[in-house]
């Protein structure tokens, strides 16, 4: 690395202004390179200086400075920021197969363009910035369908270098578009290359990726439950640090809603989780779900036990979780009301049956 590039890096890391960096870069014109252009381009794009970034790209083109993968990646990022997603796609598609680092830039699909859109100028006219516009959900779906049709080849080394959040986004979109097997393959490949020890932040994000696979799919009933459970057990076994949390259990219980014995099965699943993972996997949210399923099945004993535990949980919530307590209070009252109505129907039916028995004896 030459002294010019070292100085440029030092100034960027020390927070030098973009204007000063441009002056410095232009002053040493003979030392400019693809790498130095990329450094300033990355800063300009990060600061949403689209005009400056476009001028730098034009200068590279005019001076015959080579556009490497990093340059193309930055150009794609700039165009996506400007709302010119399809223009960026056409530029890269013309190069042949889109490489993974560039493909990933197309994942950054904002709900609203982070900068105003650049209108392509006619000959002799200056570029015009248009107001930012909302991107409709149908456009997001169409874009990701196109991305999945052109998904680049990926190996464990590339996955290891990929930010966990990016893996999460890819898996989420794949499942949303019903690419279930590719989503399973990428998740498996990513989990298997994780280091032996991971921090809590990475663990939580990995758990969120697992939860994506547990969301409702094309299956219903007990088959959906057993698929979700098998998938969960497979993923939990891929790393020694993986442990479920209450959300994991809540999502698993969700698959039992259409089962005839939903309350009984839910109670069994909770007890199994508690035995294996401890009571930390059970919270008010889980108790509410089991109580709701038990009421649906007509298991008054399970529902009463859950509501009793939930009532105790409500009283130990501290003042810092006031809003959460308000939500749990409402849920508890609704479930308690359903349970009381079920009890009254049972008592009414029992009383009517007792009255009919003597009548039958008289006749």
mmCIF file of C-alpha atoms in Angstrom:
data_model
loop_
_atom_site.group_PDB
_atom_site.id
_atom_site.type_symbol
_atom_site.label_atom_id
_atom_site.label_comp_id
_atom_site.label_asym_id
_atom_site.label_seq_id
_atom_site.Cartn_x
_atom_site.Cartn_y
_atom_site.Cartn_z
ATOM 1 C CA UNK A 1 0.000 0.000 0.000
ATOM 2 C CA UNK A 2 1.548 3.344 -1.080
ATOM 3 C CA UNK A 3 1.796 6.476 1.082
ATOM 4 C CA UNK A 4 -0.995 8.204 -0.855
ATOM 5 C CA UNK A 5 -3.497 5.459 -0.119
ATOM 6 C CA UNK A 6 -2.387 5.179 3.517
ATOM 7 C CA UNK A 7 -2.922 8.915 3.994
ATOM 8 C CA UNK A 8 -6.340 8.659 2.360
ATOM 9 C CA UNK A 9 -7.380 5.862 4.731
ATOM 10 C CA UNK A 10 -6.038 7.774 7.732
ATOM 11 C CA UNK A 11 -8.015 10.883 6.793
ATOM 12 C CA UNK A 12 -11.221 8.899 6.247
ATOM 13 C CA UNK A 13 -10.886 7.132 9.606
ATOM 14 C CA UNK A 14 -10.187 10.443 11.373
ATOM 15 C CA UNK A 15 -13.429 11.931 10.006
ATOM 16 C CA UNK A 16 -12.108 14.281 7.321
ATOM 17 C CA UNK A 17 -14.834 15.969 5.292
ATOM 18 C CA UNK A 18 -15.783 14.623 1.891
ATOM 19 C CA UNK A 19 -14.912 17.979 0.333
ATOM 20 C CA UNK A 20 -11.375 17.849 1.747
ATOM 21 C CA UNK A 21 -10.903 14.239 0.600
ATOM 22 C CA UNK A 22 -11.979 15.166 -2.947
ATOM 23 C CA UNK A 23 -9.452 18.014 -3.035
ATOM 24 C CA UNK A 24 -6.705 15.712 -1.762
ATOM 25 C CA UNK A 25 -7.634 12.989 -4.261
ATOM 26 C CA UNK A 26 -7.662 15.439 -7.174
ATOM 27 C CA UNK A 27 -4.353 17.028 -6.118
ATOM 28 C CA UNK A 28 -2.579 13.670 -6.474
ATOM 29 C CA UNK A 29 -4.302 12.763 -9.711
ATOM 30 C CA UNK A 30 -1.418 10.647 -10.988
ATOM 31 C CA UNK A 31 -1.693 8.388 -7.910
ATOM 32 C CA UNK A 32 -5.424 7.804 -8.252
ATOM 33 C CA UNK A 33 -6.473 4.168 -8.581
ATOM 34 C CA UNK A 34 -9.552 1.977 -8.534
ATOM 35 C CA UNK A 35 -8.978 1.459 -4.824
ATOM 36 C CA UNK A 36 -8.749 5.177 -3.997
ATOM 37 C CA UNK A 37 -11.873 5.964 -6.047
ATOM 38 C CA UNK A 38 -13.742 3.178 -4.242
ATOM 39 C CA UNK A 39 -12.805 4.565 -0.821
ATOM 40 C CA UNK A 40 -14.227 7.988 -1.581
ATOM 41 C CA UNK A 41 -17.219 6.556 -3.432
ATOM 42 C CA UNK A 42 -18.165 4.455 -0.390
ATOM 43 C CA UNK A 43 -18.088 7.561 1.803
ATOM 44 C CA UNK A 44 -20.083 9.670 -0.661
ATOM 45 C CA UNK A 45 -22.772 6.988 -0.990
ATOM 46 C CA UNK A 46 -22.912 6.527 2.787
ATOM 47 C CA UNK A 47 -23.513 10.274 3.130
ATOM 48 C CA UNK A 48 -26.174 10.195 0.362
ATOM 49 C CA UNK A 49 -24.112 12.495 -1.860
ATOM 50 C CA UNK A 50 -25.495 11.060 -5.087
ATOM 51 C CA UNK A 51 -24.298 13.825 -7.398
ATOM 52 C CA UNK A 52 -20.733 13.553 -6.100
ATOM 53 C CA UNK A 53 -20.807 9.764 -6.378
ATOM 54 C CA UNK A 54 -22.111 9.949 -9.958
ATOM 55 C CA UNK A 55 -19.402 12.490 -10.857
ATOM 56 C CA UNK A 56 -16.748 10.123 -9.466
ATOM 57 C CA UNK A 57 -18.114 7.222 -11.505
ATOM 58 C CA UNK A 58 -18.104 9.435 -14.604
ATOM 59 C CA UNK A 59 -14.532 10.452 -13.927
ATOM 60 C CA UNK A 60 -13.470 6.819 -13.607
ATOM 61 C CA UNK A 61 -15.156 6.120 -16.932
ATOM 62 C CA UNK A 62 -13.569 9.111 -18.679
ATOM 63 C CA UNK A 63 -10.094 8.321 -17.403
ATOM 64 C CA UNK A 64 -10.344 4.608 -18.118
ATOM 65 C CA UNK A 65 -10.005 3.605 -14.454
ATOM 66 C CA UNK A 66 -10.926 -0.059 -14.079
ATOM 67 C CA UNK A 67 -14.259 -0.870 -12.379
ATOM 68 C CA UNK A 68 -13.589 -3.891 -10.159
ATOM 69 C CA UNK A 69 -16.206 -5.905 -8.214
ATOM 70 C CA UNK A 70 -16.126 -3.368 -5.362
ATOM 71 C CA UNK A 71 -16.748 -0.509 -7.829
ATOM 72 C CA UNK A 72 -19.710 -2.349 -9.361
ATOM 73 C CA UNK A 73 -21.032 -3.129 -5.905
ATOM 74 C CA UNK A 74 -20.880 0.562 -4.963
ATOM 75 C CA UNK A 75 -22.566 1.586 -8.213
ATOM 76 C CA UNK A 76 -25.380 -0.878 -7.503
ATOM 77 C CA UNK A 77 -25.729 0.466 -3.956
ATOM 78 C CA UNK A 78 -25.977 4.026 -5.230
ATOM 79 C CA UNK A 79 -28.612 3.203 -7.828
ATOM 80 C CA UNK A 80 -30.680 1.154 -5.363
ATOM 81 C CA UNK A 81 -30.554 4.072 -2.916
ATOM 82 C CA UNK A 82 -31.790 6.364 -5.676
ATOM 83 C CA UNK A 83 -34.709 4.067 -6.407
ATOM 84 C CA UNK A 84 -33.221 2.927 -9.747
ATOM 85 C CA UNK A 85 -33.365 -0.756 -8.809
ATOM 86 C CA UNK A 86 -34.146 -2.126 -12.281
ATOM 87 C CA UNK A 87 -31.603 0.155 -13.947
ATOM 88 C CA UNK A 88 -28.947 -1.290 -11.634
ATOM 89 C CA UNK A 89 -30.151 -4.818 -12.412
ATOM 90 C CA UNK A 90 -29.908 -4.265 -16.158
ATOM 91 C CA UNK A 91 -26.371 -2.880 -15.835
ATOM 92 C CA UNK A 92 -25.186 -5.919 -13.862
ATOM 93 C CA UNK A 93 -27.140 -8.478 -15.892
ATOM 94 C CA UNK A 94 -25.311 -7.251 -18.973
ATOM 95 C CA UNK A 95 -22.052 -8.378 -17.310
ATOM 96 C CA UNK A 96 -23.222 -11.999 -17.201
ATOM 97 C CA UNK A 97 -23.778 -13.935 -13.967
ATOM 98 C CA UNK A 98 -24.255 -11.550 -11.055
ATOM 99 C CA UNK A 99 -21.653 -12.167 -8.353
ATOM 100 C CA UNK A 100 -22.740 -12.677 -4.741
ATOM 101 C CA UNK A 101 -21.313 -9.388 -3.321
ATOM 102 C CA UNK A 102 -23.246 -7.447 -5.964
ATOM 103 C CA UNK A 103 -26.363 -9.627 -5.684
ATOM 104 C CA UNK A 104 -26.512 -8.837 -1.967
ATOM 105 C CA UNK A 105 -26.743 -5.112 -2.706
ATOM 106 C CA UNK A 106 -30.106 -5.729 -4.387
ATOM 107 C CA UNK A 107 -31.466 -7.060 -1.087
ATOM 108 C CA UNK A 108 -31.380 -3.553 0.358
ATOM 109 C CA UNK A 109 -34.888 -2.684 -0.815
ATOM 110 C CA UNK A 110 -36.037 0.300 1.286
ATOM 111 C CA UNK A 111 -39.714 1.037 1.902
ATOM 112 C CA UNK A 112 -38.986 4.554 0.745
ATOM 113 C CA UNK A 113 -35.942 5.658 -1.238
ATOM 114 C CA UNK A 114 -33.321 7.026 1.161
ATOM 115 C CA UNK A 115 -32.570 9.817 -1.285
ATOM 116 C CA UNK A 116 -34.571 11.483 -3.989
ATOM 117 C CA UNK A 117 -34.720 9.622 -7.284
ATOM 118 C CA UNK A 118 -32.412 10.747 -10.089
ATOM 119 C CA UNK A 119 -34.294 11.246 -13.342
ATOM 120 C CA UNK A 120 -32.332 10.145 -16.401
ATOM 121 C CA UNK A 121 -31.666 13.367 -18.360
ATOM 122 C CA UNK A 122 -32.359 13.924 -22.025
ATOM 123 C CA UNK A 123 -29.539 15.094 -24.242
ATOM 124 C CA UNK A 124 -28.445 18.609 -23.332
ATOM 125 C CA UNK A 125 -30.413 18.637 -20.067
ATOM 126 C CA UNK A 126 -29.142 18.503 -16.477
ATOM 127 C CA UNK A 127 -30.117 15.569 -14.243
ATOM 128 C CA UNK A 128 -33.178 16.243 -12.107
ATOM 129 C CA UNK A 129 -33.829 14.971 -8.613
ATOM 130 C CA UNK A 130 -37.393 13.803 -8.058
ATOM 131 C CA UNK A 131 -39.122 13.440 -4.658
ATOM 132 C CA UNK A 132 -38.722 10.107 -2.864
ATOM 133 C CA UNK A 133 -41.575 7.736 -3.618
ATOM 134 C CA UNK A 134 -43.124 4.795 -1.820
ATOM 135 C CA UNK A 135 -42.282 1.385 -3.257
ATOM 136 C CA UNK A 136 -45.432 -0.811 -3.350
ATOM 137 C CA UNK A 137 -45.265 -4.308 -1.771
ATOM 138 C CA UNK A 138 -45.990 -5.938 -5.139
ATOM 139 C CA UNK A 139 -42.772 -4.414 -6.470
ATOM 140 C CA UNK A 140 -40.776 -5.919 -3.589
ATOM 141 C CA UNK A 141 -42.222 -9.346 -4.376
ATOM 142 C CA UNK A 142 -41.432 -9.032 -8.092
ATOM 143 C CA UNK A 143 -37.880 -7.927 -7.346
ATOM 144 C CA UNK A 144 -37.156 -10.770 -4.992
ATOM 145 C CA UNK A 145 -38.651 -13.308 -7.362
ATOM 146 C CA UNK A 146 -36.160 -12.031 -9.942
ATOM 147 C CA UNK A 147 -33.335 -12.265 -7.388
ATOM 148 C CA UNK A 148 -34.190 -15.853 -6.501
ATOM 149 C CA UNK A 149 -34.265 -16.870 -10.164
ATOM 150 C CA UNK A 150 -30.712 -15.531 -10.403
ATOM 151 C CA UNK A 151 -29.411 -16.698 -7.030
ATOM 152 C CA UNK A 152 -25.605 -17.022 -7.247
ATOM 153 C CA UNK A 153 -23.674 -20.079 -6.185
ATOM 154 C CA UNK A 154 -22.666 -19.824 -2.540
ATOM 155 C CA UNK A 155 -20.327 -21.795 -0.300
ATOM 156 C CA UNK A 156 -19.709 -21.940 3.444
ATOM 157 C CA UNK A 157 -16.799 -19.504 3.208
ATOM 158 C CA UNK A 158 -18.975 -16.848 1.593
ATOM 159 C CA UNK A 159 -21.722 -17.464 4.147
ATOM 160 C CA UNK A 160 -19.221 -17.093 6.981
ATOM 161 C CA UNK A 161 -18.272 -13.653 5.687
ATOM 162 C CA UNK A 162 -21.916 -12.615 5.309
ATOM 163 C CA UNK A 163 -23.514 -10.503 8.067
ATOM 164 C CA UNK A 164 -26.050 -12.577 10.063
ATOM 165 C CA UNK A 165 -28.737 -10.007 9.354
ATOM 166 C CA UNK A 166 -28.251 -10.590 5.621
ATOM 167 C CA UNK A 167 -28.716 -14.348 6.061
ATOM 168 C CA UNK A 168 -31.919 -13.605 7.981
ATOM 169 C CA UNK A 169 -33.266 -11.402 5.159
ATOM 170 C CA UNK A 170 -32.447 -13.993 2.483
ATOM 171 C CA UNK A 171 -34.127 -16.822 4.415
ATOM 172 C CA UNK A 172 -37.163 -14.677 5.221
ATOM 173 C CA UNK A 173 -37.740 -13.787 1.573
ATOM 174 C CA UNK A 174 -37.123 -17.338 0.391
ATOM 175 C CA UNK A 175 -39.765 -18.683 2.757
ATOM 176 C CA UNK A 176 -42.145 -15.895 1.842
ATOM 177 C CA UNK A 177 -41.773 -16.875 -1.824
ATOM 178 C CA UNK A 178 -42.201 -20.584 -0.939
ATOM 179 C CA UNK A 179 -38.577 -21.518 -1.706
ATOM 180 C CA UNK A 180 -38.572 -23.719 1.390
ATOM 181 C CA UNK A 181 -35.826 -26.182 0.453
ATOM 182 C CA UNK A 182 -33.273 -23.514 -0.602
ATOM 183 C CA UNK A 183 -34.078 -21.669 2.651
ATOM 184 C CA UNK A 184 -33.414 -24.869 4.620
ATOM 185 C CA UNK A 185 -30.176 -25.464 2.709
ATOM 186 C CA UNK A 186 -28.817 -21.947 3.334
ATOM 187 C CA UNK A 187 -29.791 -22.051 7.016
ATOM 188 C CA UNK A 188 -28.103 -25.426 7.454
ATOM 189 C CA UNK A 189 -24.951 -24.288 5.646
ATOM 190 C CA UNK A 190 -24.802 -21.097 7.721
ATOM 191 C CA UNK A 191 -25.302 -22.821 11.082
ATOM 192 C CA UNK A 192 -22.667 -25.462 10.331
ATOM 193 C CA UNK A 193 -19.943 -22.884 9.736
ATOM 194 C CA UNK A 194 -20.594 -20.949 12.968
ATOM 195 C CA UNK A 195 -17.716 -20.836 15.476
ATOM 196 C CA UNK A 196 -17.921 -23.106 18.509
ATOM 197 C CA UNK A 197 -18.633 -20.135 20.778
ATOM 198 C CA UNK A 198 -21.124 -17.393 19.808
ATOM 199 C CA UNK A 199 -22.269 -14.307 21.701
ATOM 200 C CA UNK A 200 -25.841 -13.665 22.827
ATOM 201 C CA UNK A 201 -26.537 -11.252 19.963
ATOM 202 C CA UNK A 202 -25.622 -13.820 17.306
ATOM 203 C CA UNK A 203 -27.487 -16.553 19.201
ATOM 204 C CA UNK A 204 -30.669 -14.464 19.251
ATOM 205 C CA UNK A 205 -30.419 -13.741 15.534
ATOM 206 C CA UNK A 206 -29.870 -17.444 14.773
ATOM 207 C CA UNK A 207 -32.947 -18.213 16.851
ATOM 208 C CA UNK A 208 -34.916 -15.669 14.819
ATOM 209 C CA UNK A 209 -33.806 -17.481 11.642
ATOM 210 C CA UNK A 210 -35.053 -20.760 13.135
ATOM 211 C CA UNK A 211 -38.371 -19.095 13.983
ATOM 212 C CA UNK A 212 -38.824 -18.147 10.330
ATOM 213 C CA UNK A 213 -38.967 -21.851 9.482
ATOM 214 C CA UNK A 214 -41.654 -22.369 12.123
ATOM 215 C CA UNK A 215 -44.097 -19.825 10.712
ATOM 216 C CA UNK A 216 -47.261 -21.212 9.064
ATOM 217 C CA UNK A 217 -46.579 -22.968 5.784
ATOM 218 C CA UNK A 218 -48.556 -25.039 3.326
ATOM 219 C CA UNK A 219 -49.332 -27.778 5.867
ATOM 220 C CA UNK A 220 -52.111 -27.713 8.460
ATOM 221 C CA UNK A 221 -53.052 -29.815 11.469
ATOM 222 C CA UNK A 222 -50.776 -32.275 13.243
ATOM 223 C CA UNK A 223 -48.632 -32.774 10.130
ATOM 224 C CA UNK A 224 -47.636 -29.089 10.350
ATOM 225 C CA UNK A 225 -46.832 -29.528 14.041
ATOM 226 C CA UNK A 226 -44.601 -32.559 13.469
ATOM 227 C CA UNK A 227 -42.799 -30.881 10.562
ATOM 228 C CA UNK A 228 -42.169 -27.757 12.664
ATOM 229 C CA UNK A 229 -40.990 -29.841 15.592
ATOM 230 C CA UNK A 230 -38.674 -31.971 13.461
ATOM 231 C CA UNK A 231 -37.227 -28.830 11.844
ATOM 232 C CA UNK A 232 -36.740 -27.191 15.237
ATOM 233 C CA UNK A 233 -34.968 -30.208 16.740
ATOM 234 C CA UNK A 234 -32.703 -30.477 13.703
ATOM 235 C CA UNK A 235 -31.637 -26.832 13.915
ATOM 236 C CA UNK A 236 -31.218 -26.839 17.707
ATOM 237 C CA UNK A 237 -28.864 -29.785 17.322
ATOM 238 C CA UNK A 238 -26.584 -27.910 14.931
ATOM 239 C CA UNK A 239 -24.838 -25.827 17.595
ATOM 240 C CA UNK A 240 -24.141 -26.480 21.291
ATOM 241 C CA UNK A 241 -25.192 -22.926 22.233
ATOM 242 C CA UNK A 242 -28.641 -23.076 20.652
ATOM 243 C CA UNK A 243 -31.492 -22.968 23.166
ATOM 244 C CA UNK A 244 -35.176 -22.189 22.530
ATOM 245 C CA UNK A 245 -36.953 -19.276 24.182
ATOM 246 C CA UNK A 246 -40.660 -18.609 24.910
ATOM 247 C CA UNK A 247 -41.203 -17.365 21.342
ATOM 248 C CA UNK A 248 -39.949 -20.723 20.037
ATOM 249 C CA UNK A 249 -42.464 -22.586 22.163
ATOM 250 C CA UNK A 250 -45.254 -20.129 21.319
ATOM 251 C CA UNK A 251 -44.713 -20.672 17.575
ATOM 252 C CA UNK A 252 -44.658 -24.440 18.029
ATOM 253 C CA UNK A 253 -47.958 -24.359 19.945
ATOM 254 C CA UNK A 254 -49.458 -22.321 17.134
ATOM 255 C CA UNK A 255 -49.343 -25.395 14.882
ATOM 256 C CA UNK A 256 -51.777 -27.247 17.177
ATOM 257 C CA UNK A 257 -54.756 -24.926 16.699
ATOM 258 C CA UNK A 258 -56.621 -27.150 14.249
ATOM 259 C CA UNK A 259 -56.041 -30.361 16.227
ATOM 260 C CA UNK A 260 -59.009 -31.966 17.996
ATOM 261 C CA UNK A 261 -56.977 -32.413 21.182
ATOM 262 C CA UNK A 262 -55.093 -29.113 20.876
ATOM 263 C CA UNK A 263 -55.175 -28.297 24.610
ATOM 264 C CA UNK A 264 -53.986 -31.720 25.744
ATOM 265 C CA UNK A 265 -51.166 -31.775 23.192
ATOM 266 C CA UNK A 266 -50.139 -28.209 24.006
ATOM 267 C CA UNK A 267 -49.893 -29.087 27.712
ATOM 268 C CA UNK A 268 -47.736 -32.113 26.861
ATOM 269 C CA UNK A 269 -45.414 -30.069 24.639
ATOM 270 C CA UNK A 270 -44.948 -27.416 27.340
ATOM 271 C CA UNK A 271 -44.134 -30.057 29.964
ATOM 272 C CA UNK A 272 -41.597 -31.694 27.621
ATOM 273 C CA UNK A 273 -39.922 -28.334 26.924
ATOM 274 C CA UNK A 274 -39.876 -27.515 30.629
ATOM 275 C CA UNK A 275 -38.226 -30.855 31.436
ATOM 276 C CA UNK A 276 -35.577 -30.472 28.741
ATOM 277 C CA UNK A 277 -34.889 -26.719 28.755
ATOM 278 C CA UNK A 278 -36.116 -25.459 32.110
ATOM 279 C CA UNK A 279 -38.928 -23.121 33.129
ATOM 280 C CA UNK A 280 -37.326 -20.122 31.336
ATOM 281 C CA UNK A 281 -39.022 -21.246 28.082
ATOM 282 C CA UNK A 282 -42.444 -20.575 29.630
ATOM 283 C CA UNK A 283 -43.807 -17.052 30.006
ATOM 284 C CA UNK A 284 -47.202 -15.375 30.090
ATOM 285 C CA UNK A 285 -47.473 -15.527 26.317
ATOM 286 C CA UNK A 286 -47.055 -19.329 26.363
ATOM 287 C CA UNK A 287 -49.511 -19.744 29.246
ATOM 288 C CA UNK A 288 -52.098 -17.714 27.337
ATOM 289 C CA UNK A 289 -51.689 -19.884 24.245
ATOM 290 C CA UNK A 290 -52.071 -23.140 26.216
ATOM 291 C CA UNK A 291 -55.111 -21.775 28.077
ATOM 292 C CA UNK A 292 -56.732 -20.702 24.808
ATOM 293 C CA UNK A 293 -56.168 -24.121 23.219
ATOM 294 C CA UNK A 294 -57.396 -25.901 26.351
ATOM 295 C CA UNK A 295 -60.618 -23.861 26.350
ATOM 296 C CA UNK A 296 -61.096 -24.671 22.676
ATOM 297 C CA UNK A 297 -60.769 -28.398 23.410
ATOM 298 C CA UNK A 298 -62.879 -28.140 26.557
ATOM 299 C CA UNK A 299 -60.120 -29.073 29.018
ATOM 300 C CA UNK A 300 -61.210 -26.964 32.004
ATOM 301 C CA UNK A 301 -58.486 -28.413 34.240
ATOM 302 C CA UNK A 302 -55.625 -27.354 31.965
ATOM 303 C CA UNK A 303 -57.169 -23.948 31.264
ATOM 304 C CA UNK A 304 -57.736 -23.263 34.990
ATOM 305 C CA UNK A 305 -54.167 -24.242 35.844
ATOM 306 C CA UNK A 306 -52.726 -21.978 33.124
ATOM 307 C CA UNK A 307 -54.897 -19.012 34.106
ATOM 308 C CA UNK A 308 -53.907 -19.450 37.753
ATOM 309 C CA UNK A 309 -50.215 -19.429 36.772
ATOM 310 C CA UNK A 310 -50.838 -16.454 34.489
ATOM 311 C CA UNK A 311 -52.584 -14.577 37.309
ATOM 312 C CA UNK A 312 -49.552 -15.084 39.544
ATOM 313 C CA UNK A 313 -47.284 -13.933 36.700
ATOM 314 C CA UNK A 314 -49.293 -10.729 36.317
ATOM 315 C CA UNK A 315 -48.734 -9.806 39.951
ATOM 316 C CA UNK A 316 -44.957 -10.213 39.831
ATOM 317 C CA UNK A 317 -44.442 -7.989 36.775
ATOM 318 C CA UNK A 318 -42.564 -4.916 37.956
ATOM 319 C CA UNK A 319 -43.368 -1.316 37.162
ATOM 320 C CA UNK A 320 -40.892 -1.194 34.272
ATOM 321 C CA UNK A 321 -43.100 -3.528 32.252
ATOM 322 C CA UNK A 322 -46.312 -1.566 32.785
ATOM 323 C CA UNK A 323 -47.407 -1.656 29.130
ATOM 324 C CA UNK A 324 -46.769 -5.405 28.938
ATOM 325 C CA UNK A 325 -48.804 -5.941 32.097
ATOM 326 C CA UNK A 326 -51.698 -4.006 30.570
ATOM 327 C CA UNK A 327 -51.634 -6.340 27.555
ATOM 328 C CA UNK A 328 -51.484 -9.446 29.747
ATOM 329 C CA UNK A 329 -54.316 -8.124 31.917
ATOM 330 C CA UNK A 330 -56.553 -7.799 28.862
ATOM 331 C CA UNK A 331 -55.641 -11.274 27.617
ATOM 332 C CA UNK A 332 -56.205 -12.777 31.075
ATOM 333 C CA UNK A 333 -59.651 -11.184 31.346
ATOM 334 C CA UNK A 334 -60.663 -12.414 27.883
ATOM 335 C CA UNK A 335 -59.505 -15.962 28.582
ATOM 336 C CA UNK A 336 -61.066 -15.951 32.024
ATOM 337 C CA UNK A 337 -64.361 -14.827 30.485
ATOM 338 C CA UNK A 338 -64.217 -17.657 27.933
ATOM 339 C CA UNK A 339 -63.471 -20.164 30.694
ATOM 340 C CA UNK A 340 -66.408 -18.982 32.826
ATOM 341 C CA UNK A 341 -68.787 -19.219 29.876
ATOM 342 C CA UNK A 342 -67.573 -22.746 29.176
ATOM 343 C CA UNK A 343 -68.095 -23.690 32.833
ATOM 344 C CA UNK A 344 -71.639 -22.304 32.807
ATOM 345 C CA UNK A 345 -72.478 -24.244 29.647
ATOM 346 C CA UNK A 346 -71.120 -27.412 31.239
ATOM 347 C CA UNK A 347 -73.059 -26.793 34.470
ATOM 348 C CA UNK A 348 -76.246 -26.012 32.521
ATOM 349 C CA UNK A 349 -75.939 -29.171 30.452
ATOM 350 C CA UNK A 350 -75.275 -31.238 33.588
ATOM 351 C CA UNK A 351 -78.255 -29.728 35.419
ATOM 352 C CA UNK A 352 -80.555 -30.398 32.429
ATOM 353 C CA UNK A 353 -79.357 -33.994 32.243
ATOM 354 C CA UNK A 354 -80.074 -34.528 35.951
ATOM 355 C CA UNK A 355 -83.615 -33.187 35.481
ATOM 356 C CA UNK A 356 -84.311 -35.520 32.555
ATOM 357 C CA UNK A 357 -83.371 -38.682 34.499
ATOM 358 C CA UNK A 358 -86.350 -38.586 36.961
ATOM 359 C CA UNK A 359 -88.774 -37.827 34.120
ATOM 360 C CA UNK A 360 -87.609 -40.911 32.277
ATOM 361 C CA UNK A 361 -88.196 -42.984 35.441
ATOM 362 C CA UNK A 362 -91.810 -41.722 35.779
ATOM 363 C CA UNK A 363 -92.724 -42.567 32.194
#
